[in-house]
Amino acid sequence: MEEKELIAETVQYTEDEIRHLSDMEHIRTRPGMYIGRLGDGSLPEDGIYVLLKETIDNSIDEFKMNAGDRIEVNIDDNLRVSVRDYGRGIPLGKLIEAVSMLNTGGKYDSKAFKKSVGLNGVGIKAVNALSTHFEVRSFRDGKVRKATFERGILQTDTTEDSQDENGTYIYFEPDSTLFLNYKFHDDIVETMLRNYTYLNTGLAVMYNGRRILSRHGLKDLLNDTMTNDGIYPIIHLKGEDIEIAFTHTNQYGEEYHSFVNGQHTTQGGTHQSAFKEHIAKTIKEFFNKNFEYGDIRNGIVAAIAINVEEPMFESQTKIKLGSLTMSPNGVSVNKYVGDFIKTEVDNFLHKNADVAEVMLQKISESEKERKAMAGVTKLARERAKKANLHNRKLRDCRIHFSDEKNDRKAESSIFITEGDSASGSITKSRDVNTQAVFSLRGKPLNSFGLTKKVVYENEEFNLLQAALDIEEGLDTLRYNKVIVATDADVDGMHIRLLIITFFLQFFPELIKKGHVYVLQTPLFRVRNRRTKIKNKKMLEDGKRGDFITRYCYSDEERQKAIEDLGPDPEITRFKGLGEISPEEFVNFIGPEMRLEQVTLHKTDQVQKLLEYYMGKNTMERQNFIIDNLVIEEDKPEDETEI
């Protein structure tokens, strides 16, 4: 009887359980609904950049309405942000509502903001709610109204005369209790701002005193970002509500940059799919040859930007366009993009026979290479299926077998590691819901200078390609993060370079789109008995029985740990991943996992680096090593190895 009463008590459902959250409370309680992941600012998709983007989007919308051609962005100590535009300013009588009440804004009426990104009345409210301090000033008609907030709660509201130019000023400090240890990274911010200028020619952005400007739109974007030279001059075409730019390079694969109303749609959408379909179809019809679309697009680097009235995105973060039409009850996105490409690209190729000839040669070479390895490709696909990836080479994560697959893909990752011991440690420590493990057998082949045929002939590469599902491009990529996890020694570094060389050679967009990372694991464990604990921080560093433990990723961190933990510490040097117990490894691949993103920029001179380090210039490289050889010091007597 008592058990039944207890059960009844635990399922009580009364009026007391019904709560109403204010707009600001709801955003703070469920931030992921509004900005996606929180993060610390180390990745472009982290929440602090969404806050910055939402703030700047409003200023961009003013520019699009021919109100203000400059924006000033300042970030103080990589922590505090101010954005000043010179548009029309928020109507003073609705200033408070515009920045603090959901579903309030001036963009529902498409007459005022015909082709805006921020249509839902959410963005700046999320910035307000998720900031410890938020300030808005609206300069309009000789007046300025200023309001300050703390975590979305109004603190002050004043109005006074002003001689300043019309426009809006926003200041915010992201809440460090939500965005733990956050920091704005200059390169990520600058890339975001440059994208704004590419899409809004004539707009000047001042970023911490530096002027960013584009005069040629998407043509500038490709010139600034391409890491391989185009084999013909960039084709740049503009029309009403559409702009495209493209060329072919000698790299493998396809590379796309797509935008809607100035928003960088990193996951593409209906406009990017339409471009891919119609650029291949138009070129095929122009040459009147039975080319395959994949051969036509191989090596293409392209950008497309369109303006859509009342766009629909697949999430609040607006990284994938879902709109099927250019405007309510209007022409489809696919037809609009297709008609433009069919007319303009076809005309261009007829007028520029030299470009058409180079393009034809490139496509023919791609076709020839594909046919040469057709038999190899078929056999390789069959081998990949027979290898039973999910048991032998790949220990997959659960989201690929659940209804959460699409919702949680952004959380998914795969560790590429070498050897049974290392993969075993990671497998036992990982989050089986979102983390997969792929085990290499021995050192991968040096693929530099080889053709893509080797991807199918080499079993390790073939199975890795199949595990990632990138044979046809990144649209089917199964994991958001591809993490190279190797030992912190010379052999581990060599394996790491061979894997990255493979990606650079055959799947460069995997790196360019920010999917490839290197796992940082500690070099040392420093621990001491808890006889003298100097400060509270030491207690938070982790306990191991009667020991207090500090994991160190560099000699500097080791020395600091020795100073903090007192005399006679026990110092362990981790030699390989397989020697770290699963109980400890879980600390290194959990929420506090340290990752170093592999990046690729135009200035990196990748081809020259690969030729030098991975090419056959053996004597030149050997002399470099001899000239720069550093003799490793003997390890301290108190240091043991695992």
XYZ file of C-alpha atoms in Angstrom:
642
model
C 0.000 0.000 0.000
C 2.849 2.360 0.884
C 4.489 1.691 -2.527
C 1.299 2.645 -4.392
C 1.019 5.853 -2.369
C 4.639 6.715 -3.177
C 4.078 6.221 -6.909
C 0.972 8.354 -6.814
C 2.872 11.097 -5.043
C 5.687 11.185 -7.637
C 3.308 11.794 -10.565
C 1.361 14.682 -9.092
C 0.538 17.258 -11.790
C -0.996 20.459 -10.425
C -1.226 24.136 -11.222
C 2.067 24.612 -9.386
C 3.885 22.712 -12.149
C 2.662 25.164 -14.810
C 5.196 27.944 -15.366
C 5.313 30.896 -17.701
C 8.710 32.103 -18.832
C 9.233 35.613 -20.067
C 10.817 36.037 -23.488
C 14.236 36.649 -21.976
C 13.907 33.758 -19.509
C 12.964 31.364 -22.287
C 15.995 32.323 -24.379
C 18.313 31.874 -21.399
C 16.716 28.562 -20.455
C 16.819 27.141 -23.990
C 19.633 29.021 -25.781
C 20.198 26.177 -28.227
C 16.790 26.834 -29.792
C 17.922 30.325 -30.741
C 21.658 30.175 -31.457
C 22.565 26.489 -31.766
C 25.660 25.385 -29.836
C 27.223 27.584 -27.169
C 30.945 26.779 -27.433
C 33.903 28.931 -26.458
C 34.575 30.736 -29.736
C 37.184 28.334 -31.083
C 34.878 27.269 -33.942
C 33.001 29.447 -36.463
C 29.653 27.863 -35.523
C 30.006 28.733 -31.827
C 27.280 30.848 -30.293
C 29.229 34.060 -29.745
C 29.595 34.422 -33.520
C 25.867 33.918 -33.937
C 25.346 36.819 -31.513
C 27.743 38.953 -33.537
C 26.092 37.940 -36.805
C 22.596 38.701 -35.525
C 23.757 42.176 -34.514
C 25.493 42.912 -37.820
C 22.609 41.471 -39.882
C 20.417 44.370 -38.787
C 23.027 46.851 -39.982
C 23.373 44.988 -43.283
C 19.623 45.185 -43.776
C 19.880 48.961 -43.415
C 22.575 49.048 -46.106
C 20.364 46.972 -48.393
C 17.671 49.586 -47.961
C 20.169 52.268 -49.103
C 20.502 53.637 -45.585
C 24.130 53.823 -44.469
C 27.191 52.535 -46.322
C 29.560 51.936 -43.412
C 29.570 49.826 -40.271
C 32.027 50.034 -37.394
C 32.788 46.812 -35.499
C 35.046 46.822 -32.464
C 35.918 43.896 -30.203
C 37.751 44.827 -27.013
C 40.118 42.215 -25.504
C 38.395 39.560 -27.663
C 35.494 39.734 -25.217
C 33.299 42.823 -25.624
C 31.608 43.882 -28.872
C 30.268 47.155 -30.220
C 28.599 47.668 -33.593
C 27.672 51.100 -34.957
C 25.838 51.616 -38.235
C 24.643 54.786 -39.949
C 21.258 53.652 -41.119
C 17.881 55.053 -40.157
C 17.994 54.071 -36.487
C 15.324 52.076 -34.652
C 12.106 54.103 -34.183
C 12.554 55.604 -30.714
C 9.091 54.800 -29.443
C 9.606 51.059 -30.007
C 13.267 50.748 -29.030
C 12.738 48.665 -25.873
C 10.285 46.301 -27.541
C 12.585 45.878 -30.573
C 15.445 44.523 -28.468
C 13.612 42.643 -25.713
C 10.256 41.280 -26.921
C 10.143 38.218 -29.165
C 8.092 38.411 -32.344
C 8.549 42.173 -32.439
C 10.283 43.835 -35.379
C 9.986 45.930 -38.513
C 10.634 43.153 -41.012
C 7.346 41.298 -41.123
C 6.101 43.794 -43.702
C 8.214 42.990 -46.757
C 7.701 46.536 -48.066
C 10.090 47.860 -45.423
C 12.643 45.043 -45.570
C 11.933 43.233 -48.805
C 14.805 40.775 -48.829
C 16.085 40.620 -45.283
C 17.763 37.819 -43.347
C 16.268 38.606 -39.948
C 12.564 38.179 -40.495
C 11.504 36.408 -37.320
C 11.943 39.118 -34.684
C 14.334 36.934 -32.658
C 18.000 37.732 -33.344
C 18.844 40.857 -31.336
C 16.626 39.656 -28.469
C 18.826 36.574 -28.158
C 21.905 38.823 -28.051
C 20.306 40.819 -25.252
C 19.206 37.808 -23.210
C 22.534 35.974 -23.478
C 24.706 38.965 -22.515
C 25.733 40.052 -19.038
C 25.586 43.626 -20.269
C 23.722 44.881 -23.326
C 23.320 48.458 -24.477
C 21.380 49.893 -27.389
C 21.343 53.480 -28.662
C 19.185 54.734 -31.485
C 20.150 58.037 -33.095
C 17.234 59.494 -34.996
C 16.053 62.970 -35.929
C 18.290 64.850 -33.478
C 17.488 62.557 -30.548
C 19.178 59.534 -28.996
C 17.399 56.981 -26.875
C 19.649 54.763 -24.805
C 18.720 51.602 -22.899
C 20.882 49.187 -20.903
C 20.095 45.612 -19.883
C 21.665 42.891 -17.767
C 20.889 39.344 -18.916
C 17.850 40.704 -20.726
C 16.464 42.720 -17.803
C 16.054 46.458 -18.394
C 18.258 48.627 -16.161
C 18.117 52.166 -17.590
C 16.189 54.012 -20.294
C 16.937 57.630 -21.232
C 16.264 59.989 -24.139
C 18.134 63.210 -24.888
C 19.147 65.546 -27.713
C 22.005 64.460 -30.002
C 23.960 65.842 -32.924
C 25.244 62.412 -34.007
C 24.371 60.895 -37.372
C 21.315 58.687 -37.548
C 21.893 55.009 -36.926
C 22.102 52.333 -34.254
C 24.754 51.421 -31.702
C 24.821 48.016 -30.007
C 27.198 46.923 -27.256
C 27.195 43.469 -25.672
C 29.254 41.193 -23.469
C 28.361 37.502 -23.884
C 27.468 35.828 -20.589
C 30.577 33.941 -19.449
C 28.457 31.624 -17.289
C 26.928 30.300 -20.513
C 29.838 30.712 -22.951
C 32.533 29.207 -20.755
C 36.046 30.589 -21.290
C 34.898 32.232 -24.513
C 37.039 34.394 -26.753
C 36.423 35.988 -30.161
C 39.065 34.824 -32.637
C 40.242 37.499 -35.031
C 40.492 35.252 -38.093
C 36.941 33.932 -37.683
C 35.523 37.428 -37.226
C 37.444 38.819 -40.201
C 36.228 35.999 -42.463
C 32.654 36.754 -41.441
C 33.062 40.472 -42.126
C 34.744 39.894 -45.495
C 31.821 37.728 -46.534
C 29.496 40.625 -45.742
C 31.497 42.947 -47.998
C 31.656 40.433 -50.869
C 27.866 40.294 -50.820
C 27.383 44.033 -50.430
C 29.724 45.828 -52.815
C 30.249 49.410 -51.732
C 29.819 48.614 -48.036
C 32.804 49.609 -45.890
C 33.342 47.749 -42.622
C 35.810 49.133 -40.106
C 37.000 46.290 -37.889
C 39.133 47.434 -34.946
C 40.386 50.249 -37.144
C 41.017 48.099 -40.233
C 39.004 48.838 -43.363
C 37.379 45.919 -45.206
C 35.880 46.578 -48.621
C 35.024 44.644 -51.793
C 34.634 46.191 -55.236
C 33.999 43.045 -57.288
C 31.778 40.915 -55.078
C 31.975 37.161 -55.530
C 34.924 37.490 -57.887
C 36.899 38.972 -54.991
C 35.737 36.143 -52.753
C 37.132 33.467 -55.063
C 40.365 35.382 -55.681
C 40.873 35.758 -51.923
C 40.070 32.156 -50.965
C 41.185 29.860 -53.800
C 44.211 27.781 -52.825
C 44.757 26.518 -56.393
C 45.025 28.735 -59.454
C 42.098 28.765 -61.847
C 42.821 27.262 -65.260
C 40.886 30.141 -66.860
C 39.855 33.608 -65.593
C 36.961 33.627 -63.123
C 33.588 33.885 -64.861
C 31.590 36.508 -62.960
C 27.936 37.114 -63.850
C 25.292 39.248 -62.161
C 21.558 39.661 -62.596
C 18.601 40.884 -60.592
C 18.699 39.073 -57.241
C 21.442 36.683 -58.358
C 25.229 36.695 -58.695
C 27.555 33.817 -59.565
C 31.290 33.345 -60.024
C 33.189 30.201 -60.937
C 36.266 28.668 -62.507
C 37.920 25.258 -62.704
C 41.163 24.305 -60.965
C 43.332 21.214 -61.073
C 42.203 20.121 -57.613
C 39.900 17.170 -57.089
C 36.296 17.516 -56.029
C 33.928 20.471 -55.970
C 33.974 23.610 -53.821
C 31.031 25.948 -53.260
C 30.338 29.161 -51.373
C 26.647 30.041 -51.179
C 24.711 32.968 -49.736
C 21.113 34.117 -49.316
C 20.341 37.764 -48.596
C 23.933 38.163 -47.424
C 23.750 35.143 -45.116
C 26.501 32.557 -45.573
C 24.643 29.275 -46.021
C 27.475 26.952 -45.051
C 25.298 23.878 -45.547
C 23.976 25.027 -48.916
C 20.300 24.506 -49.635
C 17.950 24.830 -52.580
C 19.947 27.585 -54.311
C 23.251 25.703 -54.163
C 21.619 22.484 -55.365
C 20.085 24.413 -58.267
C 23.462 25.896 -59.199
C 25.162 22.487 -59.195
C 22.451 20.968 -61.367
C 22.161 23.744 -63.925
C 25.833 24.658 -64.303
C 26.523 21.048 -65.301
C 23.440 20.833 -67.522
C 24.212 24.100 -69.348
C 27.858 23.200 -69.994
C 26.879 19.726 -71.190
C 24.360 21.171 -73.633
C 26.836 23.806 -74.840
C 29.433 21.218 -75.820
C 26.728 18.827 -77.030
C 28.605 15.866 -75.601
C 27.406 13.086 -73.355
C 29.510 14.175 -70.385
C 28.633 13.028 -66.884
C 27.797 15.831 -64.465
C 30.555 14.700 -62.092
C 33.187 15.097 -64.815
C 31.907 18.575 -65.671
C 32.024 19.747 -62.061
C 35.290 18.069 -61.062
C 37.690 20.794 -59.947
C 35.060 23.552 -59.980
C 35.272 26.375 -57.442
C 32.118 28.467 -57.395
C 30.061 30.974 -55.460
C 26.381 31.844 -55.735
C 24.382 34.535 -53.973
C 20.662 35.144 -54.335
C 18.136 37.454 -52.738
C 14.879 35.833 -51.686
C 11.784 37.534 -50.369
C 10.866 36.133 -46.944
C 13.447 33.308 -47.017
C 12.867 30.094 -45.105
C 15.851 28.430 -43.453
C 16.057 24.987 -41.929
C 17.066 26.336 -38.507
C 17.312 29.579 -36.572
C 21.060 29.698 -37.325
C 20.172 30.076 -41.036
C 22.962 27.980 -42.534
C 20.816 26.045 -45.032
C 18.159 27.529 -47.301
C 14.855 25.677 -47.403
C 12.864 28.083 -49.595
C 11.446 26.565 -52.768
C 10.365 29.888 -54.282
C 11.974 33.302 -54.733
C 8.965 34.993 -53.150
C 5.544 33.925 -51.881
C 3.633 32.513 -54.847
C 6.630 33.349 -57.061
C 8.903 31.414 -59.412
C 10.808 28.480 -57.932
C 14.410 28.934 -56.788
C 15.440 26.073 -59.065
C 13.881 27.629 -62.160
C 15.123 31.132 -61.372
C 18.722 29.967 -60.917
C 18.455 27.591 -63.879
C 17.097 30.210 -66.282
C 19.837 32.673 -65.335
C 22.638 30.124 -65.778
C 21.218 28.771 -69.025
C 21.116 32.255 -70.567
C 24.208 33.924 -69.119
C 26.694 31.057 -68.993
C 25.722 29.830 -72.452
C 26.143 33.368 -73.847
C 29.511 33.751 -72.125
C 30.890 30.504 -73.558
C 29.744 31.444 -77.067
C 31.520 34.797 -76.765
C 34.704 33.426 -75.163
C 35.858 30.484 -77.250
C 39.293 30.414 -75.568
C 37.724 29.828 -72.151
C 35.371 27.201 -73.585
C 38.339 25.347 -75.096
C 40.226 25.200 -71.780
C 37.056 24.086 -69.990
C 36.462 21.336 -72.541
C 39.999 20.039 -72.092
C 39.592 19.933 -68.300
C 36.289 18.037 -68.518
C 37.731 15.596 -71.044
C 40.695 14.876 -68.751
C 38.353 14.243 -65.817
C 36.290 11.892 -67.966
C 39.392 10.044 -69.143
C 40.667 9.561 -65.591
C 37.272 8.367 -64.341
C 36.945 5.817 -67.145
C 40.492 4.586 -66.571
C 39.640 3.629 -63.019
C 36.035 2.531 -63.616
C 36.823 -1.127 -63.014
C 38.930 -0.352 -59.965
C 36.159 1.821 -58.554
C 33.540 -0.902 -58.851
C 35.731 -3.506 -57.167
C 36.686 -1.049 -54.421
C 33.053 -0.331 -53.591
C 32.352 -4.039 -53.356
C 35.365 -4.539 -51.064
C 34.185 -1.731 -48.827
C 30.800 -3.425 -48.404
C 32.345 -6.852 -47.756
C 34.728 -5.409 -45.187
C 31.695 -4.831 -42.952
C 32.813 -1.369 -41.851
C 30.625 -1.327 -38.769
C 32.570 -4.162 -37.136
C 36.031 -4.452 -38.637
C 37.291 -0.919 -39.248
C 34.588 1.449 -38.078
C 32.986 1.566 -34.677
C 30.128 3.878 -35.513
C 28.065 6.136 -33.280
C 24.399 5.599 -32.521
C 22.931 8.714 -34.096
C 23.389 7.172 -37.546
C 20.908 4.496 -36.575
C 18.283 6.691 -34.918
C 15.690 9.328 -35.719
C 18.094 11.945 -34.293
C 20.507 11.605 -37.236
C 19.785 14.949 -38.888
C 19.114 16.847 -35.653
C 22.405 15.832 -34.024
C 24.750 15.610 -37.004
C 26.495 18.800 -35.871
C 27.551 16.968 -32.690
C 28.939 13.928 -34.505
C 32.646 13.201 -34.840
C 34.950 10.405 -35.938
C 38.413 9.688 -34.552
C 40.935 8.395 -37.089
C 43.632 6.555 -35.194
C 46.337 3.957 -35.799
C 46.696 0.583 -34.121
C 44.438 -1.612 -32.029
C 45.614 -0.312 -28.662
C 44.971 3.350 -29.431
C 41.608 2.697 -31.088
C 40.705 0.427 -28.177
C 41.353 3.147 -25.605
C 39.282 5.689 -27.531
C 36.496 3.180 -28.193
C 36.140 2.386 -24.487
C 36.216 6.085 -23.529
C 34.063 7.679 -26.239
C 30.465 8.882 -26.162
C 28.857 6.087 -28.173
C 25.979 8.355 -29.173
C 28.016 10.898 -31.121
C 31.636 9.673 -31.411
C 32.841 7.057 -33.909
C 36.289 5.472 -34.264
C 38.080 4.424 -37.469
C 41.203 2.315 -37.035
C 44.054 2.502 -39.540
C 46.392 -0.428 -40.046
C 49.953 0.836 -40.067
C 51.152 4.037 -41.698
C 49.031 5.293 -44.613
C 50.513 5.609 -48.077
C 52.071 8.957 -49.032
C 49.479 10.016 -51.617
C 51.165 13.223 -52.765
C 51.447 13.398 -56.553
C 49.253 10.341 -57.098
C 45.962 10.255 -58.993
C 42.616 9.501 -57.400
C 42.910 5.932 -58.624
C 44.988 5.251 -55.513
C 41.969 6.049 -53.311
C 40.302 2.920 -54.653
C 43.386 0.733 -55.018
C 44.599 1.335 -51.453
C 42.354 -0.533 -49.022
C 42.891 1.866 -46.106
C 42.000 4.926 -48.208
C 39.081 3.138 -49.822
C 37.581 2.119 -46.476
C 38.198 5.571 -44.955
C 36.458 7.239 -47.896
C 33.541 4.841 -47.497
C 33.357 5.417 -43.732
C 33.159 9.193 -44.245
C 30.874 8.765 -47.296
C 32.607 11.525 -49.273
C 33.124 9.812 -52.614
C 30.575 12.122 -54.273
C 31.388 15.209 -52.203
C 30.581 16.660 -48.788
C 26.802 16.634 -49.143
C 26.776 13.115 -47.718
C 29.547 13.565 -45.118
C 28.499 11.473 -42.113
C 30.384 13.369 -39.391
C 30.745 17.061 -38.661
C 34.231 16.652 -37.173
C 36.926 14.385 -38.600
C 39.524 14.129 -35.827
C 43.022 12.790 -36.428
C 44.161 11.111 -33.195
C 47.791 9.951 -33.214
C 50.565 9.512 -30.673
C 52.514 12.574 -29.566
C 55.791 11.340 -31.046
C 57.615 11.367 -34.381
C 55.705 8.377 -35.771
C 52.408 9.918 -34.693
C 53.290 13.198 -36.380
C 54.211 11.342 -39.566
C 50.884 9.479 -39.628
C 49.079 12.755 -39.011
C 50.816 14.413 -41.959
C 50.065 11.460 -44.235
C 46.348 11.606 -43.394
C 46.187 15.373 -43.903
C 48.095 15.008 -47.192
C 45.458 12.495 -48.313
C 42.672 14.968 -47.567
C 44.504 17.883 -49.190
C 45.200 15.830 -52.302
C 41.750 14.377 -52.933
C 39.203 16.064 -50.629
C 40.483 19.624 -50.000
C 36.982 20.950 -49.321
C 36.837 18.740 -46.214
C 39.567 20.956 -44.765
C 38.392 24.223 -46.330
C 34.938 23.779 -44.810
C 36.480 23.322 -41.362
C 35.726 19.646 -40.746
C 39.254 18.350 -40.002
C 40.872 18.559 -36.555
C 43.855 17.177 -34.674
C 43.252 15.773 -31.183
C 45.508 17.271 -28.538
C 46.330 14.782 -25.788
C 48.445 15.509 -22.713
C 52.166 14.888 -22.779
C 52.507 14.630 -19.003
C 50.598 13.722 -15.884
C 51.836 15.499 -12.776
C 50.436 14.409 -9.443
C 51.191 14.653 -5.753
C 49.653 13.496 -2.522
C 47.095 15.927 -1.146
C 49.116 16.836 1.942
C 49.414 20.507 1.073
C 46.801 22.022 -1.201
C 47.774 25.554 -2.023
C 44.525 26.862 -3.449
C 40.983 25.981 -4.485
C 42.044 25.723 -8.129
C 44.113 22.655 -7.264
C 41.028 20.876 -5.974
C 39.309 21.489 -9.301
C 42.177 20.013 -11.330
C 41.048 16.469 -10.676
C 41.604 13.886 -7.944
C 42.994 10.399 -8.300
C 42.654 8.493 -5.063
C 44.848 10.217 -2.511
C 46.489 12.223 -5.288
C 45.717 15.519 -6.891
C 46.403 15.304 -10.625
C 47.212 17.837 -13.316
C 47.357 16.893 -17.032
C 49.844 18.972 -19.029
C 49.977 19.588 -22.769
C 53.377 21.299 -22.876
C 56.609 21.650 -20.909
C 55.396 25.041 -19.702
C 52.222 23.511 -18.268
C 54.297 20.750 -16.657
C 56.563 23.269 -14.945
C 53.558 25.249 -13.689
C 51.981 22.064 -12.322
C 55.184 21.173 -10.484
C 55.213 24.630 -8.875
C 51.545 24.361 -7.882
C 51.589 20.814 -6.535
C 54.602 21.149 -4.274
C 57.840 19.178 -3.862
C 58.593 15.691 -5.130
C 55.697 15.303 -7.591
C 55.256 12.134 -9.629
C 55.680 12.995 -13.325
C 54.527 10.598 -16.019
C 55.343 11.036 -19.700
C 52.597 9.616 -21.939
C 54.336 7.900 -24.828
C 51.293 6.749 -26.829
C 47.521 6.845 -26.859
C 47.271 3.107 -26.272
C 49.149 3.412 -22.968
C 46.583 5.820 -21.500
C 43.903 3.918 -19.615
C 40.284 4.336 -20.767
C 39.464 5.743 -17.325
C 41.868 8.594 -17.956
C 41.240 8.916 -21.697
C 37.634 9.904 -21.090
C 38.965 13.196 -19.700
C 40.591 14.037 -23.024
C 37.730 13.360 -25.467
C 34.830 14.680 -23.391
C 33.337 18.185 -23.166
C 36.761 19.725 -22.461
C 38.421 17.987 -25.434
C 41.230 20.046 -26.957
C 41.104 20.197 -30.737
C 43.305 22.047 -33.193
C 41.467 22.837 -36.407
C 43.306 22.184 -39.668
C 42.841 25.261 -41.850
C 43.648 26.079 -45.437
C 44.137 29.598 -46.783
C 45.297 31.113 -50.041
C 48.514 32.350 -48.451
C 49.495 28.904 -47.146
C 51.225 27.896 -50.417
C 50.032 24.353 -49.851
C 51.402 22.943 -53.084
C 54.920 24.157 -52.331
C 54.745 22.830 -48.769
C 53.531 19.439 -49.924
C 56.208 19.262 -52.616
C 58.895 20.057 -50.050
C 57.756 17.847 -47.150
C 55.933 15.038 -48.978
C 57.647 15.104 -52.391
C 60.806 13.357 -53.579
C 63.349 16.118 -52.895
C 65.051 13.783 -50.422
C 68.493 15.411 -50.251
C 67.142 18.958 -49.844
C 64.851 17.830 -47.029
C 67.620 15.776 -45.444
C 69.954 18.772 -45.357
C 67.216 20.874 -43.755
C 66.784 18.292 -41.002
C 70.522 18.102 -40.353
C 70.846 21.896 -40.195
C 67.924 22.218 -37.777
C 68.477 19.131 -35.625
C 67.780 19.647 -31.930
C 69.124 17.079 -29.457
C 66.432 16.156 -26.921
C 67.500 16.679 -23.332
C 67.572 13.745 -20.948
C 64.345 13.403 -19.066
C 64.361 14.208 -15.327
C 65.047 11.360 -12.904
C 61.560 11.705 -11.434
C 59.887 11.273 -14.822
C 58.493 7.887 -15.749
C 57.124 6.766 -19.094
C 53.929 4.943 -19.913
